[in-house]
């Protein structure tokens, strides 16, 4: 996609693949609601084109963009400044452009934390937390939880060494998935950060839930489908469940606030996602 330089600022999300992104729908609805031009676009940027496309965004009058798979780490090399929090996480998902200067932020971790805080309506500092997965999203979530004072965090991952690496940086406990399965009843909050449960693995679960306690809260950061198999089984076993919509809308809202200085309507964002995914806000 090419745009000529425009006086009206525009925003974007870059990634590959990007066709299914819900970011343009939620950002544009909120821009419009606040009387701003709805000019947020999804731009497919293959890995090898990142440098060229970022240069083009700056030249074309883009004021800010989100960054998704596979660029959250590589983008850091192209920025003039990185917010200390994003630096600590080691990934950037939001870039602000002022003049020719690019500054990077990470809103995934705080977005997740806001969603979980709303759900728990209060303090969960003392909760025992198990994070499934040790990729980019897990990294942002684990580091944010620990920075916010939730100190009892364990990580279970298919590749235990990756959980171990995160552990060394974060002070949490690394486990294999099978070890975590046996100890599931110990955890107050169990968070799936793996892609197991979304296309093409919709019917699968990241961990066997046989030993889960009905007192646990299960959180899946996947939002499409709205109810993953992990959450469906959790509901069956009497657990409280939360899907990936709150994290998604809060990370978007934090980026929106950074760029525009205005607070978007979170409920409008949620409605749009539920409408697009054809479901009811069940969790
Ligand atoms: P990532 O960096 O690729 O990490 C994926 C993690 O899942 C790794 O720990 C990987 O284990 C594990 N995994 C992948 N396939 C697996 C399989 N078949 N069996 C067992 N483990 C498997 O991905 P990410 O960026 O963290 O994203 C993960 C998920 O979070 C995606 O579904 C993404 O859509 C979702 N997400 C949601 C939001 C939101 O706003 N709601 C934001 C960001 C991401 P290994 O280490 O062994 O490879």
CSV table of C-alpha atoms and ligand atoms in Angstrom, one decimal:
chain,number,residue,atom,x,y,z
A,1,UNK,CA,0.0,0.0,0.0
A,2,UNK,CA,1.3,3.5,-0.8
A,3,UNK,CA,0.0,6.8,0.6
A,4,UNK,CA,1.2,10.2,-0.5
A,5,UNK,CA,2.3,12.5,2.3
A,6,UNK,CA,-0.8,13.8,4.1
A,7,UNK,CA,-1.6,16.6,6.4
A,8,UNK,CA,-4.0,14.4,8.4
A,9,UNK,CA,-2.0,12.1,10.7
A,10,UNK,CA,-2.5,8.4,10.2
A,11,UNK,CA,-1.6,5.4,12.3
A,12,UNK,CA,-0.9,1.8,11.4
A,13,UNK,CA,-0.2,-1.8,12.5
A,14,UNK,CA,2.6,-3.6,10.7
A,15,UNK,CA,3.2,-7.3,10.7
A,16,UNK,CA,3.1,-10.4,8.6
A,17,UNK,CA,0.4,-11.9,8.3
A,18,UNK,CA,-1.8,-8.9,9.0
A,19,UNK,CA,-5.0,-9.5,7.1
A,20,UNK,CA,-6.9,-10.8,10.1
A,21,UNK,CA,-5.9,-7.9,12.4
A,22,UNK,CA,-8.8,-6.4,14.4
A,23,UNK,CA,-6.7,-3.3,15.3
A,24,UNK,CA,-7.9,-1.1,12.4
A,25,UNK,CA,-11.6,-1.7,13.4
A,26,UNK,CA,-11.2,-0.8,17.0
A,27,UNK,CA,-8.8,2.1,16.6
A,28,UNK,CA,-10.8,3.7,13.8
A,29,UNK,CA,-14.1,3.4,15.7
A,30,UNK,CA,-12.5,5.2,18.7
A,31,UNK,CA,-10.8,7.8,16.5
A,32,UNK,CA,-14.2,8.5,14.9
A,33,UNK,CA,-16.0,8.6,18.2
A,34,UNK,CA,-13.6,11.3,19.5
A,35,UNK,CA,-14.1,13.4,16.3
A,36,UNK,CA,-10.7,12.4,14.9
A,37,UNK,CA,-10.1,11.1,11.3
A,38,UNK,CA,-10.4,7.3,11.3
A,39,UNK,CA,-7.1,6.7,9.6
A,40,UNK,CA,-5.5,3.6,11.1
A,41,UNK,CA,-4.4,1.0,8.6
A,42,UNK,CA,-3.1,-2.6,8.6
A,43,UNK,CA,0.1,-2.9,6.5
A,44,UNK,CA,1.6,-6.2,5.6
A,45,UNK,CA,5.4,-5.9,6.1
A,46,UNK,CA,7.4,-9.0,5.4
A,47,UNK,CA,10.6,-9.4,7.6
A,48,UNK,CA,13.0,-8.4,4.9
A,49,UNK,CA,11.1,-5.1,4.2
A,50,UNK,CA,11.0,-3.8,7.7
A,51,UNK,CA,13.7,-1.1,7.4
A,52,UNK,CA,12.3,0.3,4.1
A,53,UNK,CA,8.7,0.3,5.3
A,54,UNK,CA,9.5,2.1,8.6
A,55,UNK,CA,11.3,4.7,6.6
A,56,UNK,CA,8.3,5.1,4.4
A,57,UNK,CA,5.9,5.4,7.4
A,58,UNK,CA,8.0,8.3,8.7
A,59,UNK,CA,8.1,10.0,5.3
A,60,UNK,CA,4.4,9.6,4.8
A,61,UNK,CA,3.3,11.4,7.9
A,62,UNK,CA,2.5,8.4,10.1
A,63,UNK,CA,2.2,9.5,13.8
A,64,UNK,CA,2.4,6.1,15.4
A,65,UNK,CA,2.2,2.4,14.6
A,66,UNK,CA,1.7,-0.9,16.3
A,67,UNK,CA,4.1,-3.7,15.7
A,68,UNK,CA,3.1,-7.4,15.6
A,69,UNK,CA,4.6,-10.8,14.7
A,70,UNK,CA,7.4,-11.0,13.5
A,71,UNK,CA,8.8,-7.5,14.2
A,72,UNK,CA,8.6,-7.0,17.9
A,73,UNK,CA,12.3,-7.5,18.6
A,74,UNK,CA,13.9,-6.3,15.3
A,75,UNK,CA,12.0,-3.0,15.4
A,76,UNK,CA,14.1,-2.0,18.4
A,77,UNK,CA,17.2,-1.6,16.1
A,78,UNK,CA,15.4,1.1,14.1
A,79,UNK,CA,14.3,3.3,17.0
A,80,UNK,CA,15.9,6.5,18.4
A,81,UNK,CA,14.6,5.9,21.9
A,82,UNK,CA,13.0,3.1,23.8
A,83,UNK,CA,10.9,3.5,26.9
A,84,UNK,CA,12.8,1.9,29.9
A,85,UNK,CA,9.9,-0.4,30.6
A,86,UNK,CA,9.9,-1.7,27.0
A,87,UNK,CA,13.7,-2.0,27.3
A,88,UNK,CA,13.3,-4.2,30.4
A,89,UNK,CA,10.8,-6.4,28.6
A,90,UNK,CA,13.0,-6.6,25.6
A,91,UNK,CA,10.2,-6.1,23.0
A,92,UNK,CA,8.3,-3.2,21.4
A,93,UNK,CA,4.7,-3.3,20.2
A,94,UNK,CA,4.0,0.4,19.9
A,95,UNK,CA,6.0,3.2,18.2
A,96,UNK,CA,5.4,6.9,18.4
A,97,UNK,CA,6.7,9.2,15.7
A,98,UNK,CA,7.5,12.8,16.5
A,99,UNK,CA,9.1,14.6,13.6
A,100,UNK,CA,11.7,12.1,12.4
A,101,UNK,CA,12.2,10.5,15.8
A,102,UNK,CA,10.9,7.1,16.7
A,103,UNK,CA,10.2,6.1,20.3
A,104,UNK,CA,9.2,2.5,21.2
A,105,UNK,CA,6.9,1.3,24.0
A,106,UNK,CA,5.5,-2.0,25.1
A,107,UNK,CA,1.8,-2.0,25.9
A,108,UNK,CA,1.3,-5.8,25.9
A,109,UNK,CA,2.4,-6.4,29.5
A,110,UNK,CA,0.5,-3.4,31.0
A,111,UNK,CA,-2.5,-4.2,28.8
A,112,UNK,CA,-2.6,-7.7,30.2
A,113,UNK,CA,-2.2,-6.4,33.7
A,114,UNK,CA,-5.1,-3.9,33.3
A,115,UNK,CA,-7.3,-6.7,32.0
A,116,UNK,CA,-6.5,-9.0,34.9
A,117,UNK,CA,-6.8,-6.3,37.5
A,118,UNK,CA,-10.3,-5.4,36.2
A,119,UNK,CA,-11.2,-9.1,36.4
A,120,UNK,CA,-10.0,-9.6,39.9
A,121,UNK,CA,-11.2,-6.2,41.1
A,122,UNK,CA,-8.4,-5.8,43.4
A,123,UNK,CA,-5.1,-7.1,44.6
A,124,UNK,CA,-3.7,-10.4,43.4
A,125,UNK,CA,-0.1,-9.8,44.6
A,126,UNK,CA,-0.2,-12.9,46.7
A,127,UNK,CA,-1.6,-15.2,44.0
A,128,UNK,CA,0.4,-18.2,42.8
A,129,UNK,CA,0.6,-17.9,39.0
A,130,UNK,CA,1.5,-20.4,36.3
A,131,UNK,CA,2.3,-19.0,32.8
A,132,UNK,CA,2.2,-21.6,30.0
A,133,UNK,CA,4.6,-20.6,27.2
A,134,UNK,CA,7.9,-18.6,27.2
A,135,UNK,CA,7.6,-16.6,24.0
A,136,UNK,CA,7.3,-12.8,23.4
A,137,UNK,CA,3.9,-12.5,25.1
A,138,UNK,CA,4.9,-14.6,28.1
A,139,UNK,CA,8.0,-12.4,28.5
A,140,UNK,CA,5.9,-9.2,28.6
A,141,UNK,CA,3.4,-10.8,31.0
A,142,UNK,CA,5.9,-12.4,33.4
A,143,UNK,CA,8.0,-9.3,33.6
A,144,UNK,CA,5.0,-7.0,34.2
A,145,UNK,CA,3.6,-9.3,36.8
A,146,UNK,CA,6.9,-9.3,38.7
A,147,UNK,CA,7.4,-5.6,38.3
A,148,UNK,CA,3.9,-5.0,39.7
A,149,UNK,CA,4.7,-7.1,42.8
A,150,UNK,CA,3.2,-10.5,41.9
A,151,UNK,CA,6.2,-12.5,42.9
A,152,UNK,CA,5.0,-16.1,42.9
A,153,UNK,CA,5.2,-16.8,39.2
A,154,UNK,CA,6.1,-20.1,37.5
A,155,UNK,CA,6.6,-20.8,33.8
A,156,UNK,CA,5.9,-24.1,32.0
A,157,UNK,CA,7.1,-24.4,28.4
A,158,UNK,CA,7.5,-27.1,25.8
A,159,UNK,CA,11.2,-26.0,25.6
A,160,UNK,CA,12.1,-25.8,29.2
A,161,UNK,CA,15.4,-24.0,28.5
A,162,UNK,CA,13.4,-21.0,27.2
A,163,UNK,CA,11.4,-20.9,30.4
A,164,UNK,CA,14.7,-21.2,32.3
A,165,UNK,CA,16.1,-18.2,30.4
A,166,UNK,CA,13.1,-16.1,31.4
A,167,UNK,CA,13.4,-17.5,34.9
A,168,UNK,CA,17.0,-16.2,35.2
A,169,UNK,CA,15.9,-12.8,34.2
A,170,UNK,CA,12.7,-12.8,36.2
A,171,UNK,CA,13.2,-14.8,39.3
A,172,UNK,CA,10.4,-17.2,38.6
A,173,UNK,CA,10.3,-21.1,38.5
A,174,UNK,CA,10.7,-23.1,35.3
A,175,UNK,CA,8.9,-26.3,34.7
A,176,UNK,CA,8.1,-28.8,32.0
A,177,UNK,CA,4.4,-29.0,30.9
A,178,UNK,CA,4.1,-32.5,32.4
A,179,UNK,CA,5.5,-31.4,35.7
A,180,UNK,CA,3.1,-28.5,35.8
A,181,UNK,CA,0.2,-30.8,35.0
A,182,UNK,CA,0.7,-32.7,38.2
A,183,UNK,CA,0.9,-29.5,40.2
A,184,UNK,CA,-2.0,-27.6,38.6
A,185,UNK,CA,-4.1,-27.5,41.8
A,186,UNK,CA,-1.3,-25.3,43.4
A,187,UNK,CA,-2.0,-22.3,41.2
A,188,UNK,CA,-4.5,-19.6,41.7
A,189,UNK,CA,-4.1,-18.2,38.2
A,190,UNK,CA,-3.1,-20.2,35.1
A,191,UNK,CA,-2.4,-18.2,31.9
A,192,UNK,CA,-2.1,-19.7,28.4
A,193,UNK,CA,0.3,-17.6,26.3
A,194,UNK,CA,0.9,-20.4,23.7
A,195,UNK,CA,-1.0,-20.4,20.3
A,196,UNK,CA,-2.6,-23.7,21.2
A,197,UNK,CA,-6.3,-23.2,21.0
A,198,UNK,CA,-6.3,-20.9,18.0
A,199,UNK,CA,-6.4,-21.9,14.3
A,200,UNK,CA,-5.2,-24.5,13.3
A,201,UNK,CA,-5.2,-26.0,16.8
A,202,UNK,CA,-8.7,-24.9,17.9
A,203,UNK,CA,-9.6,-28.2,19.6
A,204,UNK,CA,-6.3,-28.6,21.5
A,205,UNK,CA,-5.3,-27.5,25.0
A,206,UNK,CA,-1.8,-26.4,26.1
A,207,UNK,CA,-2.0,-28.5,29.2
A,208,UNK,CA,-4.1,-31.4,30.6
A,209,UNK,CA,-6.5,-29.9,33.1
A,210,UNK,CA,-7.4,-33.1,35.0
A,211,UNK,CA,-5.9,-31.7,38.2
A,212,UNK,CA,-7.1,-28.1,38.0
A,213,UNK,CA,-8.9,-26.7,41.1
A,214,UNK,CA,-12.3,-25.1,40.7
A,215,UNK,CA,-10.9,-22.2,42.7
A,216,UNK,CA,-8.4,-21.4,40.0
A,217,UNK,CA,-8.8,-18.6,37.4
A,218,UNK,CA,-7.9,-19.6,33.8
A,219,UNK,CA,-6.8,-16.9,31.5
A,220,UNK,CA,-6.2,-17.4,27.8
A,221,UNK,CA,-4.6,-14.5,25.8
A,222,UNK,CA,-6.1,-15.9,22.6
A,223,UNK,CA,-9.2,-14.0,21.6
A,224,UNK,CA,-10.1,-15.8,18.4
A,225,UNK,CA,-11.9,-18.0,19.2
A,226,UNK,CA,-13.5,-16.1,22.1
A,227,UNK,CA,-13.8,-19.4,24.0
A,228,UNK,CA,-10.8,-21.7,23.6
A,229,UNK,CA,-10.9,-25.4,24.5
A,230,UNK,CA,-8.7,-24.5,27.5
A,231,UNK,CA,-11.3,-22.0,28.8
A,232,UNK,CA,-14.3,-24.3,27.9
A,233,UNK,CA,-12.8,-27.1,30.0
A,234,UNK,CA,-12.1,-24.6,32.8
A,235,UNK,CA,-15.7,-23.5,32.8
A,236,UNK,CA,-16.8,-27.2,32.9
A,237,UNK,CA,-14.6,-27.6,36.0
A,238,UNK,CA,-16.1,-24.6,37.7
A,239,UNK,CA,-13.1,-22.2,37.2
A,240,UNK,CA,-13.4,-18.5,36.6
A,241,UNK,CA,-12.2,-17.8,33.0
A,242,UNK,CA,-11.0,-14.8,31.1
A,243,UNK,CA,-10.2,-14.7,27.3
A,244,UNK,CA,-7.7,-12.5,25.4
A,245,UNK,CA,-10.1,-9.7,24.6
A,246,UNK,CA,-9.2,-7.6,27.7
A,247,UNK,CA,-5.5,-7.8,27.0
A,248,UNK,CA,-6.0,-6.9,23.4
A,249,UNK,CA,-8.2,-3.9,24.0
A,250,UNK,CA,-6.1,-2.5,26.8
A,251,UNK,CA,-2.8,-2.8,24.8
A,252,UNK,CA,-4.6,-1.0,22.0
A,253,UNK,CA,-6.0,1.7,24.4
A,254,UNK,CA,-2.6,2.4,25.9
A,255,UNK,CA,-1.1,2.9,22.4
A,256,UNK,CA,-4.1,5.1,21.4
A,257,UNK,CA,-3.5,7.2,24.6
A,258,UNK,CA,0.2,7.5,23.8
A,259,UNK,CA,-0.4,8.8,20.3
A,260,UNK,CA,-3.5,11.0,20.8
A,261,UNK,CA,-3.4,12.0,24.4
A,262,UNK,CA,-7.1,10.9,24.6
A,263,UNK,CA,-8.7,7.9,26.3
A,264,UNK,CA,-10.6,5.6,23.9
A,265,UNK,CA,-13.8,3.8,24.7
A,266,UNK,CA,-12.8,0.3,25.9
A,267,UNK,CA,-16.4,-1.0,25.9
A,268,UNK,CA,-16.8,0.1,22.2
A,269,UNK,CA,-13.6,-1.8,21.4
A,270,UNK,CA,-14.9,-4.9,23.1
A,271,UNK,CA,-18.3,-4.7,21.4
A,272,UNK,CA,-16.6,-4.4,18.0
A,273,UNK,CA,-14.5,-7.5,18.6
A,274,UNK,CA,-17.4,-9.6,19.9
A,275,UNK,CA,-19.5,-8.4,16.9
A,276,UNK,CA,-16.8,-9.4,14.5
A,277,UNK,CA,-16.2,-12.8,16.1
A,278,UNK,CA,-19.9,-13.5,16.3
A,279,UNK,CA,-19.9,-14.2,20.0
A,280,UNK,CA,-21.3,-12.9,23.2
A,281,UNK,CA,-19.0,-11.4,25.9
A,282,UNK,CA,-19.0,-14.7,27.8
A,283,UNK,CA,-15.7,-14.2,29.6
B,1,LIG,P1,5.9,-16.8,20.4
B,1,LIG,O1,6.9,-15.8,20.8
B,1,LIG,O2,6.0,-17.5,19.1
B,1,LIG,O3,5.8,-17.9,21.6
B,1,LIG,C1,4.9,-19.0,21.5
B,1,LIG,C2,5.1,-19.9,22.7
B,1,LIG,O4,4.2,-21.0,22.6
B,1,LIG,C3,6.5,-20.5,22.9
B,1,LIG,O5,6.7,-20.6,24.3
B,1,LIG,C4,6.3,-21.9,22.3
B,1,LIG,O6,7.1,-22.9,22.9
B,1,LIG,C5,4.9,-22.2,22.6
B,1,LIG,N1,4.3,-23.1,21.6
B,1,LIG,C6,4.0,-22.8,20.3
B,1,LIG,N2,3.5,-23.8,19.6
B,1,LIG,C7,3.5,-24.8,20.5
B,1,LIG,C8,3.0,-26.2,20.5
B,1,LIG,N3,2.5,-26.7,19.4
B,1,LIG,N4,3.1,-27.0,21.6
B,1,LIG,C9,3.6,-26.5,22.8
B,1,LIG,N5,4.1,-25.2,22.9
B,1,LIG,C10,4.0,-24.4,21.8
B,1,LIG,O7,4.4,-16.1,20.3
B,1,LIG,P2,3.8,-14.9,21.2
B,1,LIG,O8,4.1,-13.6,20.4
B,1,LIG,O9,4.3,-15.0,22.6
B,1,LIG,O10,2.3,-15.1,21.0
B,1,LIG,C11,1.7,-16.2,21.6
B,1,LIG,C12,0.1,-16.2,21.5
B,1,LIG,O11,-0.3,-15.0,22.2
B,1,LIG,C13,-0.4,-16.1,20.1
B,1,LIG,O12,-1.5,-16.9,20.1
B,1,LIG,C14,-0.9,-14.6,20.0
B,1,LIG,O13,-1.9,-14.5,19.1
B,1,LIG,C15,-1.3,-14.3,21.4
B,1,LIG,N6,-1.2,-12.9,21.8
B,1,LIG,C16,-2.3,-12.2,22.2
B,1,LIG,C17,-2.3,-10.9,22.5
B,1,LIG,C18,-3.5,-10.2,23.0
B,1,LIG,O14,-3.5,-8.9,23.0
B,1,LIG,N7,-4.5,-10.9,23.5
B,1,LIG,C19,-1.0,-10.2,22.5
B,1,LIG,C20,0.1,-10.9,22.0
B,1,LIG,C21,0.0,-12.2,21.7
B,1,LIG,P3,8.6,-23.2,22.5
B,1,LIG,O15,9.4,-22.1,23.3
B,1,LIG,O16,8.9,-24.6,22.9
B,1,LIG,O17,8.7,-22.9,21.0
